[in-house]
CSV table of C-alpha atoms in Angstrom, one decimal:
chain,number,residue,atom,x,y,z
A,888,UNK,CA,-86.2,-33.6,21.1
A,889,UNK,CA,-89.5,-31.9,21.3
A,890,UNK,CA,-92.5,-34.1,22.1
A,891,UNK,CA,-95.9,-33.8,20.4
A,892,UNK,CA,-99.2,-35.5,21.3
A,893,UNK,CA,-100.6,-37.2,18.2
A,894,UNK,CA,-104.3,-36.4,19.3
A,895,UNK,CA,-103.5,-32.7,19.3
A,896,UNK,CA,-102.1,-32.6,15.8
A,897,UNK,CA,-104.2,-31.5,12.9
A,898,UNK,CA,-103.5,-32.5,9.3
A,899,UNK,CA,-101.4,-29.2,8.7
A,900,UNK,CA,-99.4,-29.9,11.9
A,901,UNK,CA,-98.7,-33.5,10.6
A,902,UNK,CA,-97.7,-32.1,7.2
A,903,UNK,CA,-95.3,-29.8,8.7
A,904,UNK,CA,-93.7,-32.4,10.9
A,905,UNK,CA,-93.1,-34.8,8.2
A,906,UNK,CA,-91.7,-32.3,5.8
A,907,UNK,CA,-87.9,-32.2,5.7
A,908,UNK,CA,-84.8,-31.0,3.6
A,909,UNK,CA,-86.8,-28.4,2.0
A,910,UNK,CA,-85.0,-25.5,0.1
A,911,UNK,CA,-87.7,-22.8,0.1
A,912,UNK,CA,-85.4,-20.0,-1.0
A,913,UNK,CA,-83.8,-22.2,-3.6
A,914,UNK,CA,-80.4,-21.5,-2.2
A,915,UNK,CA,-79.1,-25.1,-2.6
A,916,UNK,CA,-80.4,-25.2,-6.0
A,917,UNK,CA,-78.8,-22.1,-7.1
A,918,UNK,CA,-75.4,-23.1,-5.7
A,919,UNK,CA,-75.6,-26.7,-7.3
A,920,UNK,CA,-76.6,-25.3,-10.7
A,921,UNK,CA,-73.6,-23.1,-10.6
A,922,UNK,CA,-71.4,-26.2,-9.9
A,923,UNK,CA,-73.0,-28.2,-12.5
A,924,UNK,CA,-72.7,-25.5,-15.2
A,925,UNK,CA,-68.9,-25.1,-14.1
A,926,UNK,CA,-68.1,-28.9,-14.5
A,927,UNK,CA,-70.0,-29.0,-17.8
A,928,UNK,CA,-67.9,-26.1,-19.2
A,929,UNK,CA,-64.6,-26.7,-17.7
A,930,UNK,CA,-64.4,-30.4,-17.0
A,931,UNK,CA,-61.4,-31.5,-15.1
A,932,UNK,CA,-60.2,-28.0,-14.4
A,933,UNK,CA,-63.5,-27.5,-12.4
A,934,UNK,CA,-62.9,-30.7,-10.3
A,935,UNK,CA,-59.4,-29.6,-9.3
A,936,UNK,CA,-60.8,-26.2,-8.4
A,937,UNK,CA,-63.6,-27.7,-6.3
A,938,UNK,CA,-61.2,-30.2,-4.6
A,939,UNK,CA,-59.3,-27.1,-3.5
A,940,UNK,CA,-62.3,-25.1,-2.6
A,941,UNK,CA,-64.4,-27.8,-0.8
A,942,UNK,CA,-62.0,-30.6,0.2
A,943,UNK,CA,-59.0,-28.3,1.0
A,944,UNK,CA,-56.6,-30.3,-1.0
A,945,UNK,CA,-54.4,-29.7,-4.1
A,946,UNK,CA,-54.6,-32.8,-6.4
A,947,UNK,CA,-52.1,-33.6,-8.9
A,948,UNK,CA,-54.5,-36.0,-10.7
A,949,UNK,CA,-58.1,-37.1,-10.3
A,950,UNK,CA,-57.9,-40.7,-9.7
A,951,UNK,CA,-56.1,-43.6,-7.9
A,952,UNK,CA,-55.0,-46.6,-10.0
A,953,UNK,CA,-54.9,-50.0,-8.8
A,954,UNK,CA,-51.4,-50.1,-7.5
A,955,UNK,CA,-52.2,-47.0,-5.3
A,956,UNK,CA,-55.4,-48.6,-4.1
A,957,UNK,CA,-53.4,-51.7,-3.1
A,958,UNK,CA,-50.9,-49.6,-1.1
A,959,UNK,CA,-53.5,-47.6,0.7
A,960,UNK,CA,-55.5,-50.9,1.4
A,961,UNK,CA,-52.4,-52.4,3.1
A,962,UNK,CA,-53.4,-50.6,6.2
A,963,UNK,CA,-56.4,-52.7,6.6
A,964,UNK,CA,-56.1,-55.2,9.5
A,965,UNK,CA,-57.0,-58.9,9.2
A,966,UNK,CA,-60.1,-58.5,11.4
A,967,UNK,CA,-61.3,-55.6,9.5
A,968,UNK,CA,-60.8,-57.5,6.3
A,969,UNK,CA,-62.8,-60.3,7.6
A,970,UNK,CA,-65.6,-58.1,8.7
A,971,UNK,CA,-65.8,-56.6,5.3
A,972,UNK,CA,-65.8,-60.1,3.9
A,973,UNK,CA,-68.8,-61.2,6.0
A,974,UNK,CA,-70.7,-58.0,4.7
A,975,UNK,CA,-69.7,-58.7,1.1
A,976,UNK,CA,-70.9,-62.3,1.3
A,977,UNK,CA,-74.2,-61.5,2.9
A,978,UNK,CA,-74.9,-58.6,0.6
A,979,UNK,CA,-74.0,-60.7,-2.5
A,980,UNK,CA,-76.1,-63.7,-1.3
A,981,UNK,CA,-79.1,-61.5,-0.8
A,982,UNK,CA,-78.8,-59.6,-4.1
A,983,UNK,CA,-77.9,-62.8,-6.1
A,984,UNK,CA,-81.3,-64.0,-5.2
A,985,UNK,CA,-83.0,-61.2,-7.1
A,986,UNK,CA,-81.9,-62.5,-10.4
A,987,UNK,CA,-84.6,-64.5,-11.9
A,988,UNK,CA,-85.5,-65.3,-15.5
A,989,UNK,CA,-89.2,-64.7,-16.1
A,990,UNK,CA,-91.4,-67.1,-18.0
A,991,UNK,CA,-92.8,-66.7,-21.4
A,992,UNK,CA,-96.5,-66.1,-21.4
A,993,UNK,CA,-98.8,-67.2,-24.2
A,994,UNK,CA,-101.5,-64.4,-24.0
A,995,UNK,CA,-103.6,-66.2,-26.7
A,996,UNK,CA,-102.8,-69.0,-29.1
A,997,UNK,CA,-99.8,-68.1,-31.2
A,998,UNK,CA,-99.0,-64.9,-29.2
A,999,UNK,CA,-96.1,-65.1,-26.9
A,1000,UNK,CA,-94.7,-62.3,-24.6
A,1001,UNK,CA,-91.8,-62.1,-22.2
A,1002,UNK,CA,-89.1,-59.9,-20.6
A,1003,UNK,CA,-85.4,-60.3,-20.5
A,1004,UNK,CA,-82.9,-58.4,-18.4
A,1005,UNK,CA,-80.0,-56.4,-19.9
A,1006,UNK,CA,-77.4,-54.6,-17.7
A,1007,UNK,CA,-77.1,-50.8,-17.8
A,1008,UNK,CA,-73.8,-50.5,-19.7
A,1009,UNK,CA,-72.1,-47.6,-17.8
A,1010,UNK,CA,-73.0,-46.8,-14.2
A,1011,UNK,CA,-71.6,-44.2,-11.8
A,1012,UNK,CA,-71.3,-45.0,-8.0
A,1013,UNK,CA,-71.0,-42.0,-5.6
A,1014,UNK,CA,-69.4,-43.1,-2.3
A,1015,UNK,CA,-69.8,-40.3,0.3
A,1016,UNK,CA,-66.7,-39.2,2.2
A,1017,UNK,CA,-67.8,-36.2,4.2
A,1018,UNK,CA,-67.7,-36.3,8.0
A,1019,UNK,CA,-68.0,-40.2,7.8
A,1020,UNK,CA,-66.3,-42.4,5.2
A,1021,UNK,CA,-68.7,-45.2,4.0
A,1022,UNK,CA,-67.1,-48.3,2.5
A,1023,UNK,CA,-70.5,-50.0,3.4
A,1024,UNK,CA,-72.0,-47.9,0.7
A,1025,UNK,CA,-69.4,-49.0,-1.8
A,1026,UNK,CA,-70.4,-52.6,-1.1
A,1027,UNK,CA,-74.1,-51.8,-1.3
A,1028,UNK,CA,-73.6,-50.4,-4.8
A,1029,UNK,CA,-70.8,-52.3,-6.3
A,1030,UNK,CA,-72.2,-55.7,-5.6
A,1031,UNK,CA,-75.5,-55.4,-7.3
A,1032,UNK,CA,-73.7,-53.7,-10.3
A,1033,UNK,CA,-71.4,-56.6,-10.4
A,1034,UNK,CA,-74.2,-59.1,-10.3
A,1035,UNK,CA,-76.2,-57.1,-13.0
A,1036,UNK,CA,-73.0,-57.3,-15.3
A,1037,UNK,CA,-72.6,-53.7,-15.9
A,1038,UNK,CA,-69.7,-53.2,-18.4
A,1039,UNK,CA,-68.3,-50.0,-16.9
A,1040,UNK,CA,-68.4,-49.0,-13.3
A,1041,UNK,CA,-67.2,-45.4,-12.5
A,1042,UNK,CA,-66.5,-44.7,-8.8
A,1043,UNK,CA,-66.3,-41.3,-7.4
A,1044,UNK,CA,-65.4,-40.4,-3.8
A,1045,UNK,CA,-64.1,-37.2,-2.1
A,1046,UNK,CA,-60.3,-37.0,-1.5
A,1047,UNK,CA,-59.2,-36.9,2.0
A,1048,UNK,CA,-56.7,-34.2,3.2
A,1049,UNK,CA,-53.8,-36.4,2.0
A,1050,UNK,CA,-55.2,-36.5,-1.6
A,1051,UNK,CA,-56.2,-40.1,-1.2
A,1052,UNK,CA,-59.2,-42.3,-0.1
A,1053,UNK,CA,-59.8,-44.2,3.1
A,1054,UNK,CA,-58.0,-47.6,3.4
A,1055,UNK,CA,-61.4,-49.2,3.6
A,1056,UNK,CA,-62.7,-47.7,0.4
A,1057,UNK,CA,-59.5,-48.9,-1.2
A,1058,UNK,CA,-59.9,-52.4,0.2
A,1059,UNK,CA,-63.5,-52.5,-1.2
A,1060,UNK,CA,-62.4,-51.4,-4.5
A,1061,UNK,CA,-60.0,-54.4,-4.6
A,1062,UNK,CA,-62.8,-56.8,-3.4
A,1063,UNK,CA,-65.1,-55.7,-6.2
A,1064,UNK,CA,-62.4,-55.7,-8.9
A,1065,UNK,CA,-62.7,-51.9,-9.4
A,1066,UNK,CA,-59.1,-50.6,-10.4
A,1067,UNK,CA,-59.7,-46.8,-10.5
A,1068,UNK,CA,-61.4,-44.5,-8.0
A,1069,UNK,CA,-61.9,-41.0,-9.0
A,1070,UNK,CA,-61.1,-38.2,-6.4
A,1071,UNK,CA,-64.3,-36.0,-6.7
A,1072,UNK,CA,-67.0,-35.4,-4.2
A,1073,UNK,CA,-70.3,-33.4,-4.0
A,1074,UNK,CA,-72.4,-32.0,-6.7
A,1075,UNK,CA,-69.3,-31.8,-8.9
A,1076,UNK,CA,-68.9,-35.6,-8.8
A,1077,UNK,CA,-72.5,-36.0,-9.9
A,1078,UNK,CA,-72.0,-33.4,-12.7
A,1079,UNK,CA,-68.9,-35.2,-13.9
A,1080,UNK,CA,-70.5,-38.5,-14.2
A,1081,UNK,CA,-73.6,-36.9,-15.9
A,1082,UNK,CA,-71.5,-34.9,-18.5
A,1083,UNK,CA,-68.2,-36.5,-18.5
A,1084,UNK,CA,-64.9,-34.9,-18.3
A,1085,UNK,CA,-61.5,-35.3,-19.9
A,1086,UNK,CA,-60.7,-37.8,-17.3
A,1087,UNK,CA,-64.2,-39.2,-16.0
A,1088,UNK,CA,-66.5,-41.0,-18.5
A,1089,UNK,CA,-70.1,-40.0,-18.8
A,1090,UNK,CA,-72.4,-42.7,-17.4
A,1091,UNK,CA,-75.9,-43.8,-18.0
A,1092,UNK,CA,-77.1,-43.9,-14.4
A,1093,UNK,CA,-75.8,-42.5,-11.2
A,1094,UNK,CA,-76.2,-44.2,-7.8
A,1095,UNK,CA,-75.4,-43.3,-4.2
A,1096,UNK,CA,-76.5,-41.3,-1.2
A,1097,UNK,CA,-75.2,-37.9,-0.2
A,1098,UNK,CA,-76.1,-34.6,1.5
A,1099,UNK,CA,-78.6,-32.1,0.3
A,1100,UNK,CA,-76.2,-30.8,-2.4
A,1101,UNK,CA,-75.6,-34.2,-3.7
A,1102,UNK,CA,-79.2,-35.1,-3.8
A,1103,UNK,CA,-80.2,-31.9,-5.4
A,1104,UNK,CA,-77.5,-32.4,-8.0
A,1105,UNK,CA,-78.9,-35.8,-8.9
A,1106,UNK,CA,-82.5,-34.5,-9.2
A,1107,UNK,CA,-81.3,-31.7,-11.5
A,1108,UNK,CA,-79.2,-33.8,-13.8
A,1109,UNK,CA,-82.0,-36.4,-14.3
A,1110,UNK,CA,-84.2,-33.7,-15.7
A,1111,UNK,CA,-81.6,-31.9,-17.8
A,1112,UNK,CA,-79.4,-34.7,-19.1
A,1113,UNK,CA,-79.7,-38.3,-20.6
A,1114,UNK,CA,-78.3,-39.6,-17.3
A,1115,UNK,CA,-80.8,-41.4,-14.9
A,1116,UNK,CA,-80.4,-41.6,-11.1
A,1117,UNK,CA,-81.3,-44.4,-8.7
A,1118,UNK,CA,-83.5,-42.1,-6.4
A,1119,UNK,CA,-83.2,-39.1,-4.2
A,1120,UNK,CA,-81.3,-40.5,-1.4
A,1121,UNK,CA,-80.1,-38.2,1.5
A,1122,UNK,CA,-79.8,-37.0,4.3
A,1123,UNK,CA,-80.5,-40.1,6.2
A,1124,UNK,CA,-83.4,-40.6,8.7
A,1125,UNK,CA,-85.0,-43.1,11.0
A,1126,UNK,CA,-88.4,-43.4,12.4
A,1127,UNK,CA,-88.8,-45.8,15.5
A,1128,UNK,CA,-92.3,-47.1,16.5
A,1129,UNK,CA,-92.1,-48.2,20.2
A,1130,UNK,CA,-94.7,-49.4,22.8
A,1131,UNK,CA,-94.5,-50.6,26.3
A,1132,UNK,CA,-92.4,-53.6,25.4
A,1133,UNK,CA,-89.6,-51.6,23.7
A,1134,UNK,CA,-86.1,-51.3,25.5
A,1135,UNK,CA,-85.4,-47.6,26.1
A,1136,UNK,CA,-81.6,-48.3,25.9
A,1137,UNK,CA,-82.1,-50.0,22.6
A,1138,UNK,CA,-84.4,-47.2,21.2
A,1139,UNK,CA,-82.0,-44.5,22.3
A,1140,UNK,CA,-79.2,-46.3,20.6
A,1141,UNK,CA,-81.1,-46.5,17.4
A,1142,UNK,CA,-81.9,-42.8,17.4
A,1143,UNK,CA,-78.3,-41.9,18.1
A,1144,UNK,CA,-77.1,-44.2,15.4
A,1145,UNK,CA,-79.0,-42.2,12.7
A,1146,UNK,CA,-78.2,-38.9,14.4
A,1147,UNK,CA,-74.5,-39.3,14.2
A,1148,UNK,CA,-74.6,-39.6,10.4
A,1149,UNK,CA,-74.7,-35.8,10.0
A,1150,UNK,CA,-76.2,-32.6,11.3
A,1151,UNK,CA,-79.1,-32.8,8.7
A,1152,UNK,CA,-80.1,-36.3,9.6
A,1153,UNK,CA,-83.3,-36.9,11.5
A,1154,UNK,CA,-84.5,-39.4,14.2
A,1155,UNK,CA,-88.0,-39.6,15.0
A,1156,UNK,CA,-89.6,-41.6,17.9
A,1157,UNK,CA,-93.3,-42.5,17.6
A,1158,UNK,CA,-94.3,-44.0,21.0
A,1159,UNK,CA,-97.6,-45.4,22.6
A,1160,UNK,CA,-96.0,-45.3,26.0
A,1161,UNK,CA,-95.0,-41.7,27.4
A,1162,UNK,CA,-93.0,-43.5,30.1
A,1163,UNK,CA,-90.9,-45.3,27.6
A,1164,UNK,CA,-90.5,-42.1,25.7
A,1165,UNK,CA,-89.2,-40.3,28.8
A,1166,UNK,CA,-86.8,-43.2,29.6
A,1167,UNK,CA,-85.5,-43.2,26.1
A,1168,UNK,CA,-84.6,-39.5,26.4
A,1169,UNK,CA,-82.8,-40.2,29.6
A,1170,UNK,CA,-80.8,-43.0,27.7
A,1171,UNK,CA,-80.1,-40.7,24.9
A,1172,UNK,CA,-78.4,-38.2,27.1
A,1173,UNK,CA,-76.5,-40.8,28.9
A,1174,UNK,CA,-75.3,-42.6,25.7
A,1175,UNK,CA,-74.5,-39.2,24.0
A,1176,UNK,CA,-71.9,-38.4,26.7
A,1177,UNK,CA,-69.6,-41.2,25.3
A,1178,UNK,CA,-70.1,-40.7,21.5
A,1179,UNK,CA,-67.1,-39.4,19.5
A,1180,UNK,CA,-69.4,-37.7,17.1
A,1181,UNK,CA,-71.5,-36.3,20.0
A,1182,UNK,CA,-71.6,-32.7,18.5
A,1183,UNK,CA,-72.9,-33.9,15.2
A,1184,UNK,CA,-75.6,-36.1,16.9
A,1185,UNK,CA,-76.7,-33.1,19.2
A,1186,UNK,CA,-77.4,-31.0,16.1
A,1187,UNK,CA,-79.2,-33.7,14.4
A,1188,UNK,CA,-81.4,-34.3,17.5
A,1189,UNK,CA,-82.3,-30.6,17.7
A,1190,UNK,CA,-84.0,-31.3,14.3
A,1191,UNK,CA,-85.6,-34.5,15.5
A,1192,UNK,CA,-88.7,-35.1,17.8
A,1193,UNK,CA,-91.1,-37.5,19.5
A,1194,UNK,CA,-94.8,-38.2,18.8
A,1195,UNK,CA,-96.9,-39.9,21.5
A,1196,UNK,CA,-99.9,-41.9,20.2
A,1197,UNK,CA,-102.6,-43.9,21.9
A,1198,UNK,CA,-102.2,-46.9,19.7
A,1199,UNK,CA,-99.9,-48.7,17.5
A,1200,UNK,CA,-102.4,-48.2,14.6
A,1201,UNK,CA,-102.0,-44.4,15.1
A,1202,UNK,CA,-98.2,-44.8,15.2
A,1203,UNK,CA,-98.2,-46.6,12.0
A,1204,UNK,CA,-100.6,-44.0,10.4
A,1205,UNK,CA,-98.0,-41.2,11.3
A,1206,UNK,CA,-95.1,-43.4,10.0
A,1207,UNK,CA,-97.0,-43.9,6.7
A,1208,UNK,CA,-97.4,-40.1,6.3
A,1209,UNK,CA,-93.7,-39.7,7.1
A,1210,UNK,CA,-92.5,-42.3,4.8
A,1211,UNK,CA,-89.3,-43.1,6.6
A,1212,UNK,CA,-86.0,-44.2,4.9
A,1213,UNK,CA,-85.6,-46.6,7.9
A,1214,UNK,CA,-88.5,-47.8,10.0
A,1215,UNK,CA,-87.8,-49.8,13.3
A,1216,UNK,CA,-90.7,-51.6,15.0
A,1217,UNK,CA,-89.3,-51.7,18.5
A,1218,UNK,CA,-92.3,-53.8,19.9
A,1219,UNK,CA,-93.0,-57.5,20.6
A,1220,UNK,CA,-96.1,-57.0,18.7
A,1221,UNK,CA,-94.3,-56.2,15.3
A,1222,UNK,CA,-96.1,-59.3,13.6
A,1223,UNK,CA,-99.5,-57.6,14.1
A,1224,UNK,CA,-98.7,-54.3,12.4
A,1225,UNK,CA,-96.3,-55.1,9.5
A,1226,UNK,CA,-99.1,-55.5,7.1
A,1227,UNK,CA,-100.0,-52.0,7.8
A,1228,UNK,CA,-96.7,-50.6,6.5
A,1229,UNK,CA,-97.3,-48.8,3.3
A,1230,UNK,CA,-94.3,-46.4,3.0
A,1231,UNK,CA,-90.9,-47.3,4.1
A,1232,UNK,CA,-87.5,-47.7,2.5
A,1233,UNK,CA,-86.3,-50.6,4.8
A,1234,UNK,CA,-87.9,-52.2,8.0
A,1235,UNK,CA,-86.2,-53.5,11.1
A,1236,UNK,CA,-88.4,-55.9,13.2
A,1237,UNK,CA,-88.4,-56.3,16.8
A,1238,UNK,CA,-86.3,-55.3,19.7
A,1239,UNK,CA,-83.1,-57.3,18.6
A,1240,UNK,CA,-83.0,-55.9,15.0
A,1241,UNK,CA,-80.9,-52.6,14.9
A,1242,UNK,CA,-80.7,-50.5,11.8
A,1243,UNK,CA,-76.9,-51.0,12.0
A,1244,UNK,CA,-77.3,-54.6,10.9
A,1245,UNK,CA,-78.9,-53.6,7.6
A,1246,UNK,CA,-76.5,-50.6,7.2
A,1247,UNK,CA,-73.5,-52.9,7.2
A,1248,UNK,CA,-74.0,-56.7,6.9
A,1249,UNK,CA,-77.4,-58.4,7.0
A,1250,UNK,CA,-77.5,-58.4,3.2
A,1251,UNK,CA,-80.3,-55.9,2.4
A,1252,UNK,CA,-79.3,-52.7,0.7
A,1253,UNK,CA,-78.8,-49.5,2.6
A,1254,UNK,CA,-79.2,-47.0,-0.3
A,1255,UNK,CA,-82.7,-46.0,0.3
A,1256,UNK,CA,-85.2,-43.2,-0.5
A,1257,UNK,CA,-85.3,-40.4,1.9
A,1258,UNK,CA,-87.5,-37.2,2.5
A,1259,UNK,CA,-90.8,-39.1,1.8
A,1260,UNK,CA,-89.7,-40.5,-1.5
A,1261,UNK,CA,-90.4,-43.9,0.0
A,1262,UNK,CA,-93.9,-43.1,-1.2
A,1263,UNK,CA,-92.8,-43.9,-4.6
A,1264,UNK,CA,-89.3,-45.2,-4.8
A,1265,UNK,CA,-87.6,-48.6,-3.7
A,1266,UNK,CA,-84.1,-48.9,-2.3
A,1267,UNK,CA,-81.4,-50.0,-4.6
A,1268,UNK,CA,-81.4,-53.6,-5.9
A,1269,UNK,CA,-80.0,-55.6,-8.8
A,1270,UNK,CA,-83.3,-54.4,-10.6
A,1271,UNK,CA,-81.8,-50.9,-10.4
A,1272,UNK,CA,-78.8,-51.8,-12.5
A,1273,UNK,CA,-80.8,-53.5,-15.2
A,1274,UNK,CA,-83.3,-52.8,-17.9
A,1275,UNK,CA,-86.3,-55.3,-18.5
A,1276,UNK,CA,-86.9,-55.4,-22.1
A,1277,UNK,CA,-90.2,-57.0,-23.4
A,1278,UNK,CA,-90.3,-59.3,-26.4
A,1279,UNK,CA,-93.3,-60.7,-28.3
A,1280,UNK,CA,-93.6,-63.3,-31.1
A,1281,UNK,CA,-96.6,-64.0,-33.4
A,1282,UNK,CA,-97.1,-67.1,-35.4
A,1283,UNK,CA,-99.4,-67.4,-38.4
A,1284,UNK,CA,-102.2,-68.5,-36.0
A,1285,UNK,CA,-101.4,-65.7,-33.6
A,1286,UNK,CA,-101.7,-62.9,-36.2
A,1287,UNK,CA,-105.0,-64.3,-37.4
A,1288,UNK,CA,-106.3,-64.6,-33.7
A,1289,UNK,CA,-105.3,-61.1,-32.6
A,1290,UNK,CA,-105.4,-59.3,-36.0
A,1291,UNK,CA,-109.1,-58.4,-36.0
A,1292,UNK,CA,-109.0,-56.8,-32.4
A,1293,UNK,CA,-105.9,-54.7,-33.4
A,1294,UNK,CA,-107.5,-53.5,-36.6
A,1295,UNK,CA,-110.8,-52.3,-34.7
A,1296,UNK,CA,-108.7,-50.6,-32.0
A,1297,UNK,CA,-106.5,-48.9,-34.6
A,1298,UNK,CA,-109.7,-47.8,-36.5
A,1299,UNK,CA,-111.2,-46.2,-33.3
A,1300,UNK,CA,-108.0,-44.4,-32.7
A,1301,UNK,CA,-108.0,-43.0,-36.3
A,1302,UNK,CA,-104.5,-44.7,-36.9
A,1303,UNK,CA,-104.9,-46.4,-40.3
A,1304,UNK,CA,-101.3,-47.2,-40.8
A,1305,UNK,CA,-101.4,-49.2,-37.6
A,1306,UNK,CA,-104.5,-51.2,-39.0
A,1307,UNK,CA,-102.7,-51.8,-42.2
A,1308,UNK,CA,-99.6,-53.2,-40.7
A,1309,UNK,CA,-101.8,-56.0,-39.4
A,1310,UNK,CA,-104.2,-56.2,-42.4
A,1311,UNK,CA,-101.3,-56.7,-45.0
A,1312,UNK,CA,-100.2,-59.8,-42.8
A,1313,UNK,CA,-103.7,-61.2,-42.2
A,1314,UNK,CA,-105.0,-60.7,-45.8
A,1315,UNK,CA,-102.0,-59.9,-47.9
A,1316,UNK,CA,-102.8,-57.9,-51.2
A,1317,UNK,CA,-103.2,-59.9,-54.3
A,1318,UNK,CA,-100.0,-59.5,-56.6
């Protein structure tokens, strides 16, 4: 991990450092556009072809039904089921708290306005299954969809070499009451849910993280179809702010936890203590030796770096420019700087709060904006699966109170039919 001194960085240097997952030659876009076009034109046939090409498996059908999911899930042990249940319960409890009815507001006598929630009817959940299978993502997406009351939930996940899904994906499907999982991954799965195929239904909104191809597919279909997306989410990243009170072994573990996601992940350490930074690097090397996914982590670390600052305020300034998906405050002074956080997907406070807790079971959602999109996007929540529709009701008193102002405003915009829609109610024409 290359080390930079914050005081030596100019604005352009910082802009270059915080930029990630770019596609300057549009190579990813070109490939993804071809995949989307092929799926749009050929439907199921394209999905079978891509399963062979990308997943190296010949499929006889594009889904697993409930009986097949039950058979696959039988391999999950009691301890593993119990751990998944803890995660399910905590995620459900946290997300259930987000469902709140809003009060009606009388903006002036006789004029009442309010909002009501309605679930998005058909949603698509993309569950990654590349170098790591993520049943936790299934929980993070399925539970809020369940709470929101979405009528149709379409789940896509890449097939394994045996033409099935991981046992834990199957177990989560049963926990969520999902009785069909579609065997499609990558950009082709996104395209299938956006356009629909003979087997997979078109959905109204697509959720889920993925690699650069999945993320690019989501951004393309959002601008070219009637299907919305949750956010651009992937590849994953973490930024750790540390000072002299940080524990190098903990910080190293957090950096590696992110790096092992994939070779395009990024782990950034912003540290006020150069000694802590050096100790952390030593710990990274030590812990790396025993990681099963060490080769993946090493490649991600090659794309990662350290920034040494003089103060926590400078560290936070860099973090806000980076806008991390995950932000860890590895300092005993975290209470003093949380108010300075402007851009972050999810925040982990203090030396005893690893990102892993939020990734799996604390209750917060781990589907978060990446690549600086935390500047404008929030992570997935129940709100992501609902629409908020506004209502208003005017009484006779209300139309008389608000009518003159609306008439004047319509006049100044030159919209006379708008004025008349009020006028005929305030002063109906004589028969």
